[in-house]
Amino acid sequence: MMNPFDLSGKAALVTGGNGGVGLGMAKGLARAGAAVAVAGRDAGKGGIVQLTKALASAWAKDNIQVNAVLPGWIDTALTRRAREQVRGLHERVLARTPAGRWGAPEDLAGIAVFLCSAASDFVTGTAIPVDGGYSAQG
C-alpha cells in the first residue's frame, strides 16, 4: 500500500495541480474475492481502489482525474507459470469468465488510452474492471 501512496505525492508534483491524469492498476480479483491464502495481498489491492477514490476527491478541484484499472486474469508470463503450478486453474478461469477466454495485455490498452484522453475528462474516482465479466459473477 505504501508504494502507490508514495507515488501519489510524486504524481501531484509532476502535474503541479494544473490538470492531469492519475491511472493506477489494482488486481481486479481483489474486488471479486479470492482465496484466504492471498487475503492480505488482496486487501492491499482493495486499499488501492479506496486510495483512488480519496485522491480523486482531493484532486478534482485541480482538474486531476484519478482512476484505477482492475485487470482480471491476463495471459502473461506470470500467469502462465501459475497455470503450470496450479492444476485446473486455466479451466476454472475460463469457466467463470463470461467472455470465455483469458485476457491479453492488449485488452488493457483501450481503457488506459480512454482514461488518458480528453474523452474521460469527467471520469474520476472510479475503478474499471477489464476482466471479461469475471467480477460480474459475484
PDB file of C-alpha atoms in Angstrom:
ATOM      1  CA  MET A   1       0.000   0.000   0.000  1.00  0.00           C
ATOM      2  CA  MET A   2       2.836   2.408   0.698  1.00  0.00           C
ATOM      3  CA  ASN A   3       4.268   2.337  -2.816  1.00  0.00           C
ATOM      4  CA  PRO A   4       1.080   3.586  -4.521  1.00  0.00           C
ATOM      5  CA  PHE A   5       0.578   6.154  -1.755  1.00  0.00           C
ATOM      6  CA  ASP A   6       4.151   7.392  -2.116  1.00  0.00           C
ATOM      7  CA  LEU A   7       3.652   7.513  -5.869  1.00  0.00           C
ATOM      8  CA  SER A   8       0.545   9.684  -5.452  1.00  0.00           C
ATOM      9  CA  GLY A   9       2.610  12.518  -3.997  1.00  0.00           C
ATOM     10  CA  LYS A  10       5.017  12.300  -6.894  1.00  0.00           C
ATOM     11  CA  ALA A  11       2.135  12.449  -9.371  1.00  0.00           C
ATOM     12  CA  ALA A  12       0.893  15.630  -7.710  1.00  0.00           C
ATOM     13  CA  LEU A  13       4.341  17.167  -8.061  1.00  0.00           C
ATOM     14  CA  VAL A  14       4.615  16.186 -11.706  1.00  0.00           C
ATOM     15  CA  THR A  15       1.240  17.635 -12.644  1.00  0.00           C
ATOM     16  CA  GLY A  16       1.704  20.697 -10.458  1.00  0.00           C
ATOM     17  CA  GLY A  17      -2.021  20.824  -9.795  1.00  0.00           C
ATOM     18  CA  ASN A  18      -2.709  22.166 -13.291  1.00  0.00           C
ATOM     19  CA  GLY A  19      -4.633  19.182 -14.517  1.00  0.00           C
ATOM     20  CA  GLY A  20      -3.594  15.694 -15.360  1.00  0.00           C
ATOM     21  CA  VAL A  21      -4.455  12.056 -15.073  1.00  0.00           C
ATOM     22  CA  GLY A  22      -3.541   9.550 -12.397  1.00  0.00           C
ATOM     23  CA  LEU A  23      -4.022   5.973 -13.517  1.00  0.00           C
ATOM     24  CA  GLY A  24      -3.446   3.045 -11.192  1.00  0.00           C
ATOM     25  CA  MET A  25      -3.611  -0.696 -11.613  1.00  0.00           C
ATOM     26  CA  ALA A  26      -5.059  -2.949  -8.953  1.00  0.00           C
ATOM     27  CA  LYS A  27      -5.752  -6.588  -9.499  1.00  0.00           C
ATOM     28  CA  GLY A  28      -9.446  -6.943 -10.208  1.00  0.00           C
ATOM     29  CA  LEU A  29      -9.648 -10.108  -8.173  1.00  0.00           C
ATOM     30  CA  ALA A  30      -9.326  -8.003  -5.026  1.00  0.00           C
ATOM     31  CA  ARG A  31     -12.828  -6.795  -5.738  1.00  0.00           C
ATOM     32  CA  ALA A  32     -14.190 -10.174  -6.822  1.00  0.00           C
ATOM     33  CA  GLY A  33     -12.880 -12.009  -3.771  1.00  0.00           C
ATOM     34  CA  ALA A  34     -10.139 -14.599  -3.632  1.00  0.00           C
ATOM     35  CA  ALA A  35      -8.714 -17.375  -1.504  1.00  0.00           C
ATOM     36  CA  VAL A  36      -7.785 -16.810   2.137  1.00  0.00           C
ATOM     37  CA  ALA A  37      -4.162 -17.579   1.251  1.00  0.00           C
ATOM     38  CA  VAL A  38      -3.916 -14.258  -0.585  1.00  0.00           C
ATOM     39  CA  ALA A  39      -6.243 -12.225   1.642  1.00  0.00           C
ATOM     40  CA  GLY A  40      -3.548  -9.804   2.801  1.00  0.00           C
ATOM     41  CA  ARG A  41      -2.391  -9.069  -0.712  1.00  0.00           C
ATOM     42  CA  ASP A  42      -5.934  -8.627  -1.978  1.00  0.00           C
ATOM     43  CA  ALA A  43      -6.851  -6.382   0.960  1.00  0.00           C
ATOM     44  CA  GLY A  44      -3.948  -4.155  -0.025  1.00  0.00           C
ATOM     45  CA  LYS A  45      -5.131  -4.040  -3.606  1.00  0.00           C
ATOM     46  CA  GLY A  46      -8.628  -3.180  -2.382  1.00  0.00           C
ATOM     47  CA  GLY A  47      -6.962  -0.362  -0.476  1.00  0.00           C
ATOM     48  CA  ILE A  48      -5.610   0.951  -3.770  1.00  0.00           C
ATOM     49  CA  VAL A  49      -9.196   1.243  -5.015  1.00  0.00           C
ATOM     50  CA  GLN A  50     -10.094   3.277  -1.911  1.00  0.00           C
ATOM     51  CA  LEU A  51      -6.947   5.390  -2.323  1.00  0.00           C
ATOM     52  CA  THR A  52      -8.011   6.064  -5.916  1.00  0.00           C
ATOM     53  CA  LYS A  53     -11.342   7.425  -4.658  1.00  0.00           C
ATOM     54  CA  ALA A  54      -9.733   9.535  -1.942  1.00  0.00           C
ATOM     55  CA  LEU A  55      -7.176  11.075  -4.295  1.00  0.00           C
ATOM     56  CA  ALA A  56      -9.840  11.697  -6.935  1.00  0.00           C
ATOM     57  CA  SER A  57     -11.898  13.622  -4.387  1.00  0.00           C
ATOM     58  CA  ALA A  58      -8.900  15.593  -3.161  1.00  0.00           C
ATOM     59  CA  TRP A  59      -7.504  16.491  -6.577  1.00  0.00           C
ATOM     60  CA  ALA A  60     -10.657  17.035  -8.651  1.00  0.00           C
ATOM     61  CA  LYS A  61     -10.605  20.755  -7.825  1.00  0.00           C
ATOM     62  CA  ASP A  62      -7.198  20.909  -9.536  1.00  0.00           C
ATOM     63  CA  ASN A  63      -8.573  19.196 -12.647  1.00  0.00           C
ATOM     64  CA  ILE A  64      -6.689  15.981 -11.926  1.00  0.00           C
ATOM     65  CA  GLN A  65      -8.549  12.748 -12.589  1.00  0.00           C
ATOM     66  CA  VAL A  66      -7.532   9.632 -10.679  1.00  0.00           C
ATOM     67  CA  ASN A  67      -8.860   6.256 -11.795  1.00  0.00           C
ATOM     68  CA  ALA A  68      -7.834   2.627 -11.476  1.00  0.00           C
ATOM     69  CA  VAL A  69      -7.854  -0.215 -13.960  1.00  0.00           C
ATOM     70  CA  LEU A  70      -8.643  -3.622 -12.469  1.00  0.00           C
ATOM     71  CA  PRO A  71      -7.135  -6.287 -14.715  1.00  0.00           C
ATOM     72  CA  GLY A  72      -8.625  -9.734 -14.434  1.00  0.00           C
ATOM     73  CA  TRP A  73      -6.844 -12.905 -15.444  1.00  0.00           C
ATOM     74  CA  ILE A  74      -4.429 -11.709 -18.137  1.00  0.00           C
ATOM     75  CA  ASP A  75      -2.234 -14.089 -20.149  1.00  0.00           C
ATOM     76  CA  THR A  76       1.287 -13.118 -19.056  1.00  0.00           C
ATOM     77  CA  ALA A  77       4.479 -14.979 -18.196  1.00  0.00           C
ATOM     78  CA  LEU A  78       3.462 -14.831 -14.528  1.00  0.00           C
ATOM     79  CA  THR A  79       0.013 -16.323 -15.099  1.00  0.00           C
ATOM     80  CA  ARG A  80       1.424 -18.955 -17.458  1.00  0.00           C
ATOM     81  CA  ARG A  81       3.696 -20.107 -14.618  1.00  0.00           C
ATOM     82  CA  ALA A  82       0.707 -20.125 -12.262  1.00  0.00           C
ATOM     83  CA  ARG A  83      -1.219 -22.322 -14.700  1.00  0.00           C
ATOM     84  CA  GLU A  84       1.695 -24.754 -14.799  1.00  0.00           C
ATOM     85  CA  GLN A  85       1.777 -24.906 -11.000  1.00  0.00           C
ATOM     86  CA  VAL A  86      -1.935 -24.876 -10.159  1.00  0.00           C
ATOM     87  CA  ARG A  87      -3.804 -27.811 -11.615  1.00  0.00           C
ATOM     88  CA  GLY A  88      -7.077 -26.766 -13.253  1.00  0.00           C
ATOM     89  CA  LEU A  89      -6.506 -23.009 -12.936  1.00  0.00           C
ATOM     90  CA  HIS A  90      -6.811 -22.412 -16.671  1.00  0.00           C
ATOM     91  CA  GLU A  91     -10.110 -24.289 -16.915  1.00  0.00           C
ATOM     92  CA  ARG A  92     -11.574 -22.655 -13.771  1.00  0.00           C
ATOM     93  CA  VAL A  93     -10.810 -19.175 -15.083  1.00  0.00           C
ATOM     94  CA  LEU A  94     -12.383 -19.999 -18.456  1.00  0.00           C
ATOM     95  CA  ALA A  95     -15.470 -21.458 -16.762  1.00  0.00           C
ATOM     96  CA  ARG A  96     -16.010 -18.362 -14.609  1.00  0.00           C
ATOM     97  CA  THR A  97     -15.218 -15.734 -17.262  1.00  0.00           C
ATOM     98  CA  PRO A  98     -18.306 -14.923 -19.374  1.00  0.00           C
ATOM     99  CA  ALA A  99     -16.072 -13.845 -22.275  1.00  0.00           C
ATOM    100  CA  GLY A 100     -14.770 -17.428 -22.306  1.00  0.00           C
ATOM    101  CA  ARG A 101     -11.081 -16.587 -22.548  1.00  0.00           C
ATOM    102  CA  TRP A 102      -8.105 -15.229 -20.661  1.00  0.00           C
ATOM    103  CA  GLY A 103      -7.400 -11.557 -21.243  1.00  0.00           C
ATOM    104  CA  ALA A 104      -4.498 -10.356 -23.347  1.00  0.00           C
ATOM    105  CA  PRO A 105      -2.245  -7.459 -22.342  1.00  0.00           C
ATOM    106  CA  GLU A 106      -3.677  -5.570 -25.313  1.00  0.00           C
ATOM    107  CA  ASP A 107      -7.124  -5.729 -23.678  1.00  0.00           C
ATOM    108  CA  LEU A 108      -5.889  -3.221 -21.107  1.00  0.00           C
ATOM    109  CA  ALA A 109      -4.674  -0.712 -23.684  1.00  0.00           C
ATOM    110  CA  GLY A 110      -8.074   0.604 -24.759  1.00  0.00           C
ATOM    111  CA  ILE A 111      -9.238   1.574 -21.283  1.00  0.00           C
ATOM    112  CA  ALA A 112      -5.853   3.124 -20.485  1.00  0.00           C
ATOM    113  CA  VAL A 113      -5.985   5.219 -23.666  1.00  0.00           C
ATOM    114  CA  PHE A 114      -9.561   6.293 -22.848  1.00  0.00           C
ATOM    115  CA  LEU A 115      -8.673   7.283 -19.291  1.00  0.00           C
ATOM    116  CA  CYS A 116      -5.673   9.285 -20.502  1.00  0.00           C
ATOM    117  CA  SER A 117      -7.678  11.080 -23.197  1.00  0.00           C
ATOM    118  CA  ALA A 118      -9.971  14.108 -23.173  1.00  0.00           C
ATOM    119  CA  ALA A 119     -12.910  11.710 -23.606  1.00  0.00           C
ATOM    120  CA  SER A 120     -12.595  10.890 -19.892  1.00  0.00           C
ATOM    121  CA  ASP A 121     -12.294  14.457 -18.588  1.00  0.00           C
ATOM    122  CA  PHE A 122     -15.359  13.990 -16.339  1.00  0.00           C
ATOM    123  CA  VAL A 123     -14.431  10.472 -15.170  1.00  0.00           C
ATOM    124  CA  THR A 124     -12.675  10.361 -11.802  1.00  0.00           C
ATOM    125  CA  GLY A 125     -12.593   8.180  -8.723  1.00  0.00           C
ATOM    126  CA  THR A 126     -13.615   5.014 -10.470  1.00  0.00           C
ATOM    127  CA  ALA A 127     -12.141   1.536 -10.704  1.00  0.00           C
ATOM    128  CA  ILE A 128     -12.844  -0.144 -14.027  1.00  0.00           C
ATOM    129  CA  PRO A 129     -12.634  -3.938 -14.310  1.00  0.00           C
ATOM    130  CA  VAL A 130     -11.106  -5.277 -17.512  1.00  0.00           C
ATOM    131  CA  ASP A 131     -11.819  -8.927 -16.851  1.00  0.00           C
ATOM    132  CA  GLY A 132     -14.197 -10.326 -19.462  1.00  0.00           C
ATOM    133  CA  GLY A 133     -17.052 -10.258 -16.941  1.00  0.00           C
ATOM    134  CA  TYR A 134     -15.223 -12.274 -14.254  1.00  0.00           C
ATOM    135  CA  SER A 135     -16.060  -9.783 -11.476  1.00  0.00           C
ATOM    136  CA  ALA A 136     -19.714  -9.632 -12.547  1.00  0.00           C
ATOM    137  CA  GLN A 137     -20.097 -13.232 -11.373  1.00  0.00           C
ATOM    138  CA  GLY A 138     -20.045 -12.138  -7.712  1.00  0.00           C
TER     139      GLY A 138
END
